[in-house]
Short mmCIF file of C-alpha atoms in Angstrom, two decimals:
data_model
loop_
_atom_site.label_atom_id
_atom_site.label_comp_id
_atom_site.label_asym_id
_atom_site.label_seq_id
_atom_site.Cartn_x
_atom_site.Cartn_y
_atom_site.Cartn_z
CA MET A 565 -3.14 0.98 18.68
CA SER A 566 -2.11 2.26 15.42
CA ASN A 567 -4.35 5.18 14.15
CA GLN A 568 -7.30 3.70 12.23
CA LEU A 569 -6.84 3.74 8.50
CA PRO A 570 -9.93 5.45 7.53
CA LEU A 571 -9.10 8.29 10.14
CA LYS A 572 -5.56 8.43 8.94
CA PHE A 573 -6.86 9.19 5.48
CA LEU A 574 -8.09 12.39 6.64
CA VAL A 575 -4.41 13.40 7.47
CA ASN A 576 -3.64 12.48 3.84
CA LEU A 577 -6.58 14.44 2.58
CA TYR A 578 -5.78 17.83 4.39
CA ALA A 579 -2.09 17.54 5.23
CA ASP A 580 0.85 18.46 3.01
CA GLU A 581 3.10 15.31 3.23
CA PRO A 582 6.48 17.19 3.01
CA SER A 583 5.30 19.50 6.01
CA LEU A 584 4.72 16.31 8.13
CA GLU A 585 7.94 14.73 7.21
CA LYS A 586 9.92 18.20 7.89
CA GLU A 587 8.32 18.23 11.28
CA LEU A 588 9.65 14.78 12.06
CA ASP A 589 13.08 15.47 10.71
CA CYS A 590 14.27 16.24 14.34
CA CYS A 591 13.40 12.72 15.32
CA LEU A 592 15.98 9.91 15.34
CA THR A 593 15.17 6.91 12.92
CA ASN A 594 13.74 4.91 15.70
CA ASP A 595 11.63 7.69 17.03
CA ARG A 596 10.21 8.43 13.53
CA VAL A 597 7.40 5.86 13.67
CA VAL A 598 6.39 6.83 17.07
CA GLY A 599 6.62 10.42 16.30
CA ARG A 600 4.45 10.11 13.25
CA TYR A 601 1.94 8.09 15.14
CA TYR A 602 1.66 10.90 17.66
CA LEU A 603 1.62 13.56 15.02
CA GLU A 604 -1.09 11.96 13.14
CA HIS A 605 -3.18 11.21 16.14
CA LEU A 606 -2.93 14.89 17.00
CA ILE A 607 -3.96 16.06 13.64
CA ILE A 608 -6.78 13.50 13.40
CA SER A 609 -8.13 14.94 16.91
CA ASN A 610 -8.08 18.56 15.59
CA LEU A 611 -9.59 17.58 12.20
CA LEU A 612 -12.41 15.61 13.80
CA LEU A 613 -13.07 18.60 16.13
CA LYS A 614 -13.29 20.91 13.29
CA ILE A 615 -15.30 18.59 10.98
CA PHE A 616 -18.02 17.88 13.63
CA SER A 617 -18.33 21.61 14.41
CA LEU A 618 -19.00 22.18 10.61
CA LEU A 619 -21.63 19.39 10.43
CA ASP A 620 -25.12 19.80 11.81
CA GLU A 621 -26.92 17.37 14.20
CA THR A 622 -28.22 14.99 11.59
CA GLU A 623 -24.88 14.92 9.63
CA GLN A 624 -22.47 14.27 12.68
CA PRO A 625 -23.95 10.61 13.35
CA GLN A 626 -23.78 9.82 9.59
CA PHE A 627 -20.09 10.77 9.54
CA PHE A 628 -19.44 8.87 12.65
CA ASN A 629 -21.19 5.79 11.39
CA LEU A 630 -19.37 5.98 8.22
CA ALA A 631 -16.07 5.90 10.01
CA SER A 632 -16.92 3.26 12.44
CA GLY A 633 -18.63 0.75 10.00
CA SER A 634 -17.42 -2.78 9.85
CA THR A 635 -15.57 -2.28 6.58
CA PRO A 636 -15.06 1.55 6.51
CA ASN A 637 -13.25 2.68 3.52
CA GLU A 638 -11.64 5.93 2.56
CA LEU A 639 -13.34 6.30 -0.58
CA GLU A 640 -16.83 6.39 1.02
CA ILE A 641 -15.52 9.05 3.65
CA LYS A 642 -13.87 11.11 0.83
CA THR A 643 -17.07 11.04 -1.17
CA TRP A 644 -19.22 11.92 1.73
CA LEU A 645 -16.94 14.70 2.92
CA ASP A 646 -16.90 16.04 -0.63
CA LYS A 647 -20.65 16.10 -0.76
CA HIS A 648 -21.16 17.70 2.80
CA ILE A 649 -18.07 20.12 3.37
CA ALA A 650 -16.43 20.39 0.04
CA ASP A 651 -16.34 24.13 0.43
CA CYS A 652 -14.43 23.89 3.86
CA THR A 653 -11.35 22.03 2.28
CA LEU A 654 -9.28 25.17 2.77
CA THR A 655 -10.48 25.64 6.42
CA LEU A 656 -9.34 21.95 7.20
CA GLN A 657 -6.06 22.50 5.46
CA GLU A 658 -5.70 25.54 7.86
CA VAL A 659 -6.45 23.25 10.92
CA VAL A 660 -3.54 21.12 9.87
CA ALA A 661 -1.15 24.11 9.30
CA ARG A 662 -2.02 25.64 12.58
CA THR A 663 -1.42 22.31 14.54
CA LEU A 664 2.00 22.10 12.94
CA PHE A 665 2.73 25.64 13.65
CA ALA A 666 1.64 25.29 17.34
CA LEU A 667 4.29 22.67 17.73
CA LYS A 668 7.30 24.83 16.90
CA MET B 232 31.18 32.81 30.14
CA LEU B 233 31.58 29.99 27.61
CA ALA B 234 28.43 28.06 26.78
CA ALA B 235 28.23 24.47 27.79
CA PRO B 236 29.48 22.12 24.98
CA THR B 237 26.59 20.12 23.37
CA SER B 238 27.04 16.42 23.93
CA LEU B 239 25.43 13.48 22.60
CA THR B 240 23.37 12.98 25.79
CA ASP B 241 21.99 16.48 25.17
CA SER B 242 20.83 15.82 21.72
CA THR B 243 19.24 12.39 22.66
CA THR B 244 17.39 14.13 25.49
CA LYS B 245 16.16 16.81 23.02
CA THR B 246 14.80 14.12 20.64
CA SER B 247 13.29 12.16 23.40
CA LEU B 248 11.54 15.38 24.64
CA ASP B 249 10.17 16.01 21.07
CA VAL B 250 8.44 12.69 20.97
CA GLU B 251 7.16 13.14 24.50
CA SER B 252 5.84 16.72 23.71
CA LEU B 253 4.07 15.26 20.72
CA PHE B 254 2.41 12.76 22.87
CA VAL B 255 1.37 15.40 25.45
CA ALA B 256 -0.14 17.56 22.58
CA ALA B 257 -1.91 14.43 21.10
CA SER B 258 -3.32 13.40 24.52
CA LYS B 259 -4.64 16.85 25.14
CA ALA B 260 -6.16 17.14 21.72
CA GLN B 261 -7.83 13.73 22.01
CA LYS B 262 -9.10 14.75 25.53
CA THR B 263 -10.81 17.75 24.08
CA LEU B 264 -12.42 15.84 21.25
CA ALA B 265 -13.72 13.20 23.74
CA THR B 266 -15.19 15.73 25.95
CA SER B 267 -16.92 17.61 23.17
CA TYR B 268 -18.08 14.56 21.35
CA PRO B 269 -17.87 11.53 23.67
CA ARG B 270 -18.65 8.98 20.79
CA TRP B 271 -15.15 9.49 19.28
CA GLU B 272 -13.73 8.16 22.61
CA THR B 273 -13.83 4.44 21.32
CA LEU B 274 -13.09 5.16 17.68
CA HIS B 275 -10.22 7.40 18.30
CA PRO B 276 -8.88 6.56 21.69
CA ALA B 277 -6.12 8.36 23.61
CA PRO B 278 -2.61 7.90 22.16
CA LYS B 279 -0.54 5.06 23.68
CA ASN B 280 1.92 6.25 26.45
CA LEU B 281 5.54 5.56 25.94
CA ALA B 282 5.86 5.28 29.65
CA THR B 283 3.34 2.39 29.92
CA ILE B 284 4.65 0.58 26.75
CA GLY B 285 8.28 0.44 28.00
CA SER B 286 10.28 1.30 25.00
CA LYS B 287 10.01 3.38 21.70
CA ASN B 288 11.16 0.46 19.90
CA GLN B 289 8.39 -1.76 21.26
CA LEU B 290 5.89 0.88 20.59
CA ALA B 291 7.24 1.35 16.94
CA SER B 292 7.18 -2.26 16.22
CA GLU B 293 3.58 -2.47 17.43
CA ILE B 294 2.43 0.28 15.47
CA THR B 295 4.12 -1.00 12.25
CA ALA B 296 2.66 -4.33 12.81
CA GLU B 297 -0.87 -3.11 13.21
CA GLU B 298 -0.47 -0.79 10.15
CA ARG B 299 0.88 -3.68 8.16
CA LEU B 300 -2.16 -5.79 9.04
CA ALA B 301 -4.58 -2.91 8.21
CA ILE B 302 -3.03 -2.45 4.64
CA PHE B 303 -3.29 -6.26 3.79
CA GLU B 304 -6.86 -6.04 4.94
CA LYS B 305 -7.39 -3.08 2.58
CA LEU B 306 -5.91 -5.15 -0.27
CA VAL B 307 -8.35 -7.98 0.49
CA LEU B 308 -11.20 -5.33 0.42
CA LEU B 309 -10.23 -4.30 -3.08
CA PHE B 310 -11.38 -7.54 -4.37
CA GLU B 311 -14.88 -6.86 -3.01
CA LYS B 312 -14.77 -3.10 -4.01
CA PRO B 313 -12.59 -2.71 -7.00
CA LYS B 314 -13.85 0.82 -7.41
CA LEU B 315 -11.71 2.00 -4.64
CA LEU B 316 -8.74 2.05 -6.99
CA GLU B 317 -10.67 4.18 -9.71
CA ASP B 318 -10.31 7.23 -7.56
CA LEU B 319 -6.92 8.88 -8.23
CA GLU B 320 -6.25 10.02 -4.68
CA MET B 321 -7.08 6.68 -3.12
CA ARG B 322 -4.86 4.93 -5.61
CA LEU B 323 -2.01 7.20 -5.02
CA TYR B 324 -2.49 6.84 -1.27
CA LEU B 325 -2.46 2.98 -1.48
CA GLU B 326 0.65 3.09 -3.62
CA GLN B 327 2.29 5.29 -0.82
CA GLN B 328 1.30 2.82 1.84
CA LEU B 329 2.58 -0.22 -0.11
CA SER B 330 5.76 1.65 -0.99
CA ASP B 331 6.45 2.35 2.62
CA LEU B 332 5.56 -1.23 3.61
CA LEU B 333 7.63 -3.00 1.10
CA GLY B 334 10.47 -0.38 0.87
CA LEU B 335 10.06 -0.22 -2.77
CA THR B 336 8.46 2.37 -5.19
CA ILE B 337 5.38 1.05 -6.17
CA THR B 338 2.94 2.46 -8.86
CA SER B 339 0.11 1.39 -10.93
CA GLU B 340 1.32 3.69 -13.91
CA LEU B 341 4.76 4.19 -15.16
CA ASP B 342 5.92 6.00 -18.30
CA GLY B 343 2.30 5.94 -19.65
CA HIS B 344 1.94 2.32 -19.16
CA ARG B 345 -0.40 0.44 -16.84
CA LEU B 346 -0.86 -3.39 -16.35
CA PRO B 347 -3.87 -5.02 -17.87
CA HIS B 348 -5.35 -5.67 -14.41
CA THR B 349 -4.33 -4.81 -10.82
CA MET B 350 -6.37 -7.35 -8.99
CA VAL B 351 -6.06 -10.79 -10.80
CA LYS B 352 -6.87 -14.43 -10.42
CA ILE B 353 -3.92 -16.40 -11.18
CA GLN B 354 -3.61 -19.88 -12.76
CA SER B 355 -0.36 -21.83 -12.15
CA ARG B 356 1.27 -23.09 -15.28
CA SER B 357 3.88 -25.61 -16.18
CA HIS B 358 7.58 -24.70 -16.52
CA GLN B 359 8.33 -22.71 -19.71
CA PRO B 360 10.87 -24.02 -22.09
CA LYS B 361 13.83 -21.65 -22.20
CA VAL B 362 15.67 -23.10 -25.14
CA LEU B 363 14.80 -25.55 -27.85
CA ASP B 364 15.89 -28.80 -26.05
CA ASP B 365 14.86 -27.74 -22.52
CA GLN B 366 14.21 -30.68 -20.16
CA ILE B 367 12.44 -30.61 -16.89
CA THR B 368 15.71 -31.70 -15.20
CA HIS B 369 17.11 -28.41 -16.26
CA HIS B 370 14.81 -26.51 -13.93
CA ALA B 371 15.73 -26.27 -10.28
CA ASN B 372 12.73 -27.92 -8.75
CA ILE B 373 9.03 -28.52 -8.69
CA TYR B 374 9.27 -31.23 -11.35
CA GLU B 375 5.55 -32.25 -10.85
CA ALA B 376 4.57 -29.07 -12.67
CA GLN B 377 6.00 -30.62 -15.74
CA MET B 378 7.33 -28.99 -18.92
CA GLY B 379 5.10 -26.65 -20.99
CA GLN B 380 5.09 -27.07 -24.72
CA LYS B 381 4.95 -23.54 -25.94
CA ARG B 382 7.90 -21.19 -25.90
CA SER B 383 7.37 -17.74 -24.49
CA SER B 384 5.86 -14.95 -26.85
CA PHE B 385 9.16 -13.19 -26.09
CA GLY B 386 11.16 -15.88 -27.71
CA TRP B 387 13.72 -18.30 -26.12
CA SER B 388 14.70 -16.77 -22.77
CA ASN B 389 18.13 -15.27 -22.06
CA GLN B 390 17.22 -14.56 -18.48
CA ASP B 391 18.52 -16.18 -15.34
CA GLU B 392 17.02 -19.04 -13.63
CA LEU B 393 15.36 -16.60 -11.05
CA ALA B 394 13.50 -14.92 -13.60
CA GLU B 395 12.04 -18.15 -15.06
CA GLN B 396 11.04 -19.41 -11.45
CA PHE B 397 9.31 -16.18 -10.73
CA GLY B 398 7.90 -15.68 -14.29
CA LEU B 399 4.39 -14.23 -14.75
CA SER B 400 2.39 -14.04 -17.94
CA LEU B 401 -0.07 -11.24 -18.54
CA PRO B 402 -2.55 -10.60 -21.29
CA LEU B 403 -0.81 -7.64 -22.60
CA TYR B 404 -2.91 -7.59 -25.80
CA LEU B 405 -5.70 -6.16 -23.65
CA LEU B 406 -3.80 -2.88 -23.24
CA LYS B 407 -4.95 0.22 -25.36
CA GLU B 408 -1.46 0.88 -26.43
CA TRP B 409 -1.05 -2.70 -27.78
CA GLN B 410 -3.42 -1.79 -30.61
CA THR B 411 -1.73 1.54 -31.47
CA ASP B 412 1.94 0.87 -30.68
CA TYR B 413 2.51 -2.81 -30.46
CA LYS B 414 6.19 -3.01 -30.95
CA LYS B 415 7.03 -0.43 -28.27
CA THR B 416 4.57 -1.84 -25.73
CA TRP B 417 5.94 -5.36 -26.31
CA GLN B 418 9.54 -3.99 -25.72
CA TRP B 419 8.49 -2.02 -22.66
CA PHE B 420 6.89 -5.00 -20.88
CA LYS B 421 9.32 -7.73 -21.91
CA TYR B 422 10.96 -9.06 -18.83
CA ARG B 423 9.65 -6.22 -16.88
CA LYS B 424 9.73 -6.68 -13.14
CA VAL B 425 6.37 -6.24 -11.17
CA VAL B 426 5.27 -6.76 -7.56
CA LEU B 427 2.91 -9.47 -6.68
CA ILE B 428 1.26 -9.31 -3.47
CA ASN B 429 -1.07 -12.12 -1.82
CA PRO B 430 -2.74 -10.15 0.78
CA TRP B 431 -4.32 -13.45 2.25
CA LYS B 432 -0.96 -14.82 3.16
CA LYS B 433 0.82 -11.41 3.58
CA LEU B 434 3.42 -12.38 1.16
CA ALA B 435 4.83 -10.33 -1.71
CA ALA B 436 7.34 -11.20 -4.47
CA ILE B 437 9.06 -9.42 -7.41
CA ALA B 438 7.97 -11.32 -10.41
CA VAL B 439 9.13 -11.05 -14.13
CA ILE B 440 6.73 -10.64 -17.08
CA THR B 441 7.97 -13.67 -19.25
CA ASP B 442 5.23 -14.21 -21.55
CA ILE B 443 1.89 -12.97 -22.84
CA ALA B 444 -1.00 -15.06 -21.77
CA PRO B 445 -3.68 -16.40 -20.99
CA ASP B 446 -5.55 -16.26 -24.22
CA TYR B 447 -8.95 -15.86 -22.37
CA THR B 448 -9.11 -13.76 -19.35
CA GLN B 449 -12.74 -14.55 -17.99
CA ARG B 450 -11.63 -16.92 -15.26
CA TYR B 451 -7.82 -16.13 -14.93
CA GLN B 452 -6.12 -12.94 -15.66
CA ALA B 453 -2.60 -14.17 -15.31
CA LEU B 454 -0.45 -17.31 -15.46
CA SER B 455 2.35 -17.88 -12.89
CA ASN B 456 5.26 -20.17 -13.12
CA PRO B 457 5.30 -22.89 -10.57
CA GLU B 458 7.99 -21.56 -8.17
CA LEU B 459 6.18 -18.13 -8.02
CA SER B 460 2.81 -19.96 -7.13
CA ARG B 461 4.50 -21.84 -4.47
CA GLN B 462 6.48 -19.10 -2.87
CA THR B 463 3.69 -16.72 -2.67
CA GLN B 464 1.19 -19.49 -1.67
CA LEU B 465 -1.23 -18.70 -4.34
CA TRP B 466 -2.58 -22.16 -3.90
CA PHE B 467 -3.88 -21.15 -0.43
CA PRO B 468 -7.63 -22.00 -0.45
CA GLY B 469 -8.39 -18.52 1.09
CA SER B 470 -6.69 -16.67 -1.73
CA GLN B 471 -7.86 -18.81 -4.49
CA GLY B 472 -5.12 -17.68 -6.69
CA ARG B 473 -6.04 -14.12 -6.24
CA ALA B 474 -3.40 -11.36 -6.03
CA CYS B 475 -2.45 -7.77 -6.55
CA LEU B 476 -0.13 -6.64 -9.13
CA PHE B 477 1.72 -3.37 -9.45
CA LEU B 478 4.67 -1.84 -11.47
CA LEU B 479 7.91 -0.92 -9.88
CA GLU B 480 9.91 2.16 -10.42
CA ASN B 481 13.72 1.61 -11.10
CA PRO B 482 13.28 -2.23 -11.31
CA GLU B 483 16.66 -2.79 -12.92
CA LYS B 484 18.56 -3.33 -9.73
CA LEU B 485 16.00 -5.53 -8.08
CA LYS B 486 16.26 -9.40 -8.25
CA ALA B 487 13.19 -11.70 -8.73
CA GLY B 488 12.23 -13.37 -5.64
CA LEU B 489 10.11 -13.06 -2.31
CA ILE B 490 10.51 -9.83 -0.60
CA ASN B 491 10.04 -8.89 3.17
CA CYS B 492 6.84 -7.31 3.96
#
């Protein structure tokens, strides 16, 4: 049910932690965990959409297999992304910023 | 006309709406993803609906429980792939996750100091004599562990019983700074509190560095006092004495012992 850790790591890679926390400031303490779960879920969806649009047809299955392996780990995903779309880091940070802006 | 007063009910409704609007936005984005790339439907399924779960508290506790499990699984994975910790970003991310989980500020590096190892195999040791004429009966329990013969490298102990029970010995002589600034390093690590996590049993404790040992680190990279071994279940066959060690920020106010996680 919780967002998978390797996918959650994408949020950590491209999102600014204080911005996420600020977004959740309006939530009560008990709502914070749920709010964070939904917020990360939303960001992950938007990041995956963007990442897949940046990858070509041979790279897409590679990335999917990496994320869905039996013991997926964040380091492998980070290394792979660095190798394939390192120059798009700013674009992906913008995706997160736009997602947060759209919530306002 | 006067505006209606803002009541507590109004504010609760607003907060509830915020979480709900997040749910709506997350569901919509996931649907777009699943439509564009159907393979992601299984790996990144639609977010759980609060309406079907029942209450926010239940959903929150389920999310927390799953994340907790995933973090412990990741710690187990570290023993197979220790390189994961070499990457700075990965290390900081793990420390942040552990800090959230344990409610403490955990770090691998503090004031320029690091522990000799993060992943260790620990051997249980006998009780350490605290004073010159120390007897086994002076120790609270686990008499079968017997009394050790050597006093600690830090000298006779002036620490409380808990510090002795949760004592941990580390090979500090392996540290680089030990060679360059022995005295300062010795002082910095003396009776410093660290976090020990047994990911196999999902147990964690605040331990105290009470000695510099073992002399050889090929097989075991730390020694633990009997109470610490028992409380963190290092004896558990699955874990085989393996555990993770981290430094703690502001350890002064913390007491040695098991911690909730």
